[in-house]
């Protein structure tokens, strides 16, 4: 009860903090002198709420590390033999823990904001309201629920998640989500106070930080998919992937509108809109991925566990409140043009921001298709081709603005760009010729590559007209990543080959020999090794689950400067693996060298968490007899086989029970034969310039983080020295 009590007390303290901040805001607004009126201990109340959130998080971590499997969450995502690093990452492996991690980051940022004199009371009130929303959801999805029957060990962490990259991917995503709450809160505080100069300045470094961290999380997720999943790609336009991409794109638009607003007050309007919709899209994506709507369309969405309606209600509540305040204040927001002329830095930045927003809208429509079609009675999803085809023209447009923006200064530019920068046409032409040389004939792809090459050279060259190095590097990173995406996707080649031990094949100009199988050091898997003519070894890892069955196959990757050679074993259908037999009660059959007799079936547990159906089997081999009990466990609304082992090398899985006829269907599998096949089928792919994707992603994350640091470093002295404007700050 300690954890739940801490969350409940955090909810109360947050409510008191929000009330105090609102009271302080209205007390200050009503004072014509702008002096701070009586406001109590607003920041202290917030600090208390953050402490209780910290207690709940630490308590859950202690439960996981100390193997308290009587708690449902610990049982579901941890196990005694799980390495320490993955026990820690089990904290955020499920819905409840990931919400708590998000809440922890939110509280930490809130402590920083509450201690800054320049942060308005209205801003902290809005920030606290979001914390109330997260706490309400977490109390409904209590991570401290206990099992009816305690277990000796846990189910363990999904083998797919037992990867260093996956251990840091979710924290970065939720750190980004928490960071994007801050510009939303600043915008709400500015609208409440009807004062916008300060919040624009204050929100910019936070937005850049959140944009950088969320982008890093998305890129690491893509690298994990490429490295672990074995399907040869890094981005599948999966709705869950898109749910993070959409707010990242709108956050990019927000950054550029905030920069324009520093010199053109009329840009406050799009800045407010972008702040609101970026955060609303974070909540909407959370609703889509955790309500169960995408369970049939996404490989890594959560199933509906009773919070879908609550999440939908919270999204609508926050959206309605923000839009009502925005509509009320809209007439009083600064009016005018956000750019003085088309040939201006302001126009190029605004056009680039709108292009990012258009791309976000495109992806939003695609990822919302399952929800929309479900409401219409015919659930469907859009294919990856929809995104690939539709996004290319927008990518070309974005690269055009990235090319021109460094060449124009703030304000109106009267110089003819064509006369001054005619040599850009030569770079573009060189890009077109390179595209033709590499066999590309698609006009849009040729245009994108030409613009990407031009944008890269311009942003890394000397013609930056006041554009910071951080901004130029970020733009160059975008160009590099797009070149890598197009090159690796349009020129990727794949061969499917069968290898016997010692057999050699020539593929993509390389001789590859299958060296055979060797066990993994931890005994929980095995490697299939391939030797190249350079004597380099490439190893494909197959991880086994707790039942000894193949659970995850990680591809082997031979990396070179110009391309990757990607080895992915072809996975067979393991839904029903082994030889199937049907047995009536008392009947006896032979399969895989075993004689199997069905004695009876039964049931343990009668609730959704513990219900299991089992079959009692007598298994005989070479004069020896063992009694085994394969089970069917009720998991997420369906029965899942839990196989039982016999004689160490055999596995029997129960797949169906017919109580009316007294029959069962069982699959018999020889583990020794399955674990060490004589031959292997491998899909080998050649992926040119794939490293440019990772290089560009790293440069984007670094550039945005650098830009955020520069902005924060420059405004800290201004916060202390700038006495202008009404004093709406609260400590």
mmCIF file of C-alpha atoms in Angstrom, residues 215-216 218-220 456 473-485 689-704:
data_model
loop_
_atom_site.group_PDB
_atom_site.id
_atom_site.type_symbol
_atom_site.label_atom_id
_atom_site.label_comp_id
_atom_site.label_asym_id
_atom_site.label_seq_id
_atom_site.Cartn_x
_atom_site.Cartn_y
_atom_site.Cartn_z
ATOM 1 C CA UNK A 215 14.189 12.742 -31.646
ATOM 2 C CA UNK A 216 17.044 10.762 -30.088
ATOM 3 C CA UNK A 218 12.827 7.864 -32.013
ATOM 4 C CA UNK A 219 16.153 7.371 -33.801
ATOM 5 C CA UNK A 220 17.362 4.847 -31.201
ATOM 6 C CA UNK A 456 24.081 19.860 -47.147
ATOM 7 C CA UNK A 473 24.458 21.430 -38.359
ATOM 8 C CA UNK A 474 20.895 20.303 -37.615
ATOM 9 C CA UNK A 475 19.798 21.179 -41.151
ATOM 10 C CA UNK A 476 22.834 19.377 -42.577
ATOM 11 C CA UNK A 477 21.888 16.332 -40.483
ATOM 12 C CA UNK A 478 18.427 16.317 -42.061
ATOM 13 C CA UNK A 479 19.982 16.354 -45.537
ATOM 14 C CA UNK A 480 22.435 13.557 -44.690
ATOM 15 C CA UNK A 481 19.688 11.378 -43.202
ATOM 16 C CA UNK A 482 17.424 11.827 -46.229
ATOM 17 C CA UNK A 483 20.283 10.872 -48.578
ATOM 18 C CA UNK A 484 20.867 7.745 -46.481
ATOM 19 C CA UNK A 485 17.172 6.848 -46.404
ATOM 20 C CA UNK A 689 24.905 4.177 -47.400
ATOM 21 C CA UNK A 690 22.754 2.969 -44.495
ATOM 22 C CA UNK A 691 25.308 4.539 -42.142
ATOM 23 C CA UNK A 692 24.240 7.976 -43.390
ATOM 24 C CA UNK A 693 20.844 7.387 -41.756
ATOM 25 C CA UNK A 694 22.462 6.905 -38.338
ATOM 26 C CA UNK A 695 24.976 9.714 -38.904
ATOM 27 C CA UNK A 696 22.228 12.150 -39.899
ATOM 28 C CA UNK A 697 20.080 11.146 -36.928
ATOM 29 C CA UNK A 698 22.968 11.655 -34.496
ATOM 30 C CA UNK A 699 23.782 15.049 -36.027
ATOM 31 C CA UNK A 700 20.134 16.173 -35.750
ATOM 32 C CA UNK A 701 19.964 15.174 -32.074
ATOM 33 C CA UNK A 702 23.298 16.863 -31.329
ATOM 34 C CA UNK A 703 22.452 20.037 -33.248
ATOM 35 C CA UNK A 704 19.081 20.554 -31.567
#
